[in-house]
mmCIF file of C-alpha atoms in Angstrom:
data_model
loop_
_atom_site.group_PDB
_atom_site.id
_atom_site.type_symbol
_atom_site.label_atom_id
_atom_site.label_comp_id
_atom_site.label_asym_id
_atom_site.label_seq_id
_atom_site.Cartn_x
_atom_site.Cartn_y
_atom_site.Cartn_z
ATOM 1 C CA UNK J 1 -0.153 -0.344 -0.248
ATOM 2 C CA UNK J 2 1.455 3.647 -0.178
ATOM 3 C CA UNK J 3 1.319 5.651 1.633
ATOM 4 C CA UNK J 4 0.018 9.227 2.062
ATOM 5 C CA UNK J 5 1.103 10.981 5.420
ATOM 6 C CA UNK J 6 -0.938 13.652 6.971
ATOM 7 C CA UNK J 7 1.162 16.618 7.906
ATOM 8 C CA UNK J 8 -0.816 19.152 10.200
ATOM 9 C CA UNK J 9 0.537 22.285 10.922
ATOM 10 C CA UNK J 10 -0.926 24.812 13.942
ATOM 11 C CA UNK J 11 0.099 28.477 14.567
ATOM 12 C CA UNK J 12 0.197 29.393 17.792
ATOM 13 C CA UNK J 13 -0.267 33.376 18.508
ATOM 14 C CA UNK J 14 1.126 36.529 16.553
ATOM 15 C CA UNK J 15 3.791 34.327 15.320
ATOM 16 C CA UNK J 16 2.708 31.012 14.609
ATOM 17 C CA UNK J 17 -0.261 32.918 12.538
ATOM 18 C CA UNK J 18 1.796 35.185 10.277
ATOM 19 C CA UNK J 19 3.889 31.687 9.716
ATOM 20 C CA UNK J 20 0.761 29.994 8.589
ATOM 21 C CA UNK J 21 -0.581 33.069 6.527
ATOM 22 C CA UNK J 22 3.000 32.797 4.759
ATOM 23 C CA UNK J 23 2.553 28.831 4.597
ATOM 24 C CA UNK J 24 -0.640 29.348 2.571
ATOM 25 C CA UNK J 25 0.259 32.093 0.468
ATOM 26 C CA UNK J 26 3.351 30.409 -0.707
ATOM 27 C CA UNK J 27 0.827 27.115 -2.033
ATOM 28 C CA UNK J 28 2.488 24.833 0.486
ATOM 29 C CA UNK J 29 0.651 21.519 -1.144
ATOM 30 C CA UNK J 30 -0.539 18.318 1.093
ATOM 31 C CA UNK J 31 -0.969 20.849 4.411
ATOM 32 C CA UNK J 32 -3.835 21.059 6.853
ATOM 33 C CA UNK J 33 -3.131 23.479 8.551
ATOM 34 C CA UNK J 34 -4.707 25.135 11.558
ATOM 35 C CA UNK J 35 -3.623 28.774 13.583
ATOM 36 C CA UNK J 36 -4.982 29.165 17.840
ATOM 37 C CA UNK J 37 -4.293 32.384 19.288
ATOM 38 C CA UNK J 38 -6.351 35.103 22.217
ATOM 39 C CA UNK J 39 -6.710 37.921 19.694
ATOM 40 C CA UNK J 40 -9.851 37.697 17.629
ATOM 41 C CA UNK J 41 -9.102 40.599 15.198
ATOM 42 C CA UNK J 42 -5.842 38.136 14.177
ATOM 43 C CA UNK J 43 -8.083 35.270 13.801
ATOM 44 C CA UNK J 44 -10.248 37.323 11.549
ATOM 45 C CA UNK J 45 -7.343 38.338 9.378
ATOM 46 C CA UNK J 46 -5.683 35.098 9.061
ATOM 47 C CA UNK J 47 -5.893 33.447 5.389
ATOM 48 C CA UNK J 48 -6.378 29.992 7.500
ATOM 49 C CA UNK J 49 -9.823 28.715 7.594
ATOM 50 C CA UNK J 50 -9.205 26.713 11.010
ATOM 51 C CA UNK J 51 -8.843 28.504 13.618
ATOM 52 C CA UNK J 52 -9.221 28.322 17.650
ATOM 53 C CA UNK J 53 -9.870 31.066 19.445
ATOM 54 C CA UNK J 54 -8.090 30.500 22.798
ATOM 55 C CA UNK J 55 -9.141 31.839 26.325
ATOM 56 C CA UNK J 56 -12.378 33.614 25.531
ATOM 57 C CA UNK J 57 -13.764 34.988 28.611
ATOM 58 C CA UNK J 58 -10.099 35.816 30.422
ATOM 59 C CA UNK J 59 -9.151 37.570 27.146
ATOM 60 C CA UNK J 60 -12.384 38.656 26.316
ATOM 61 C CA UNK J 61 -11.206 38.403 21.857
ATOM 62 C CA UNK J 62 -8.203 40.393 23.068
ATOM 63 C CA UNK J 63 -4.061 39.457 22.811
ATOM 64 C CA UNK J 64 -2.669 38.135 25.580
ATOM 65 C CA UNK J 65 1.191 39.923 24.810
ATOM 66 C CA UNK J 66 2.971 42.697 26.783
#
């Protein structure tokens, strides 16, 4: 049997989201992408279809950075 690896790249936070956007823009094939962030605005701007908002109640959609 021919094996087809499943690769998922998970970008966490602003830098992770930027990295995922760069990979999507470069038309990287055969990879699933997920982004996770506390910042709702950053998630909205992400090119990724699969988004996870972290700490909704704690950060109220704002970033958790300094």
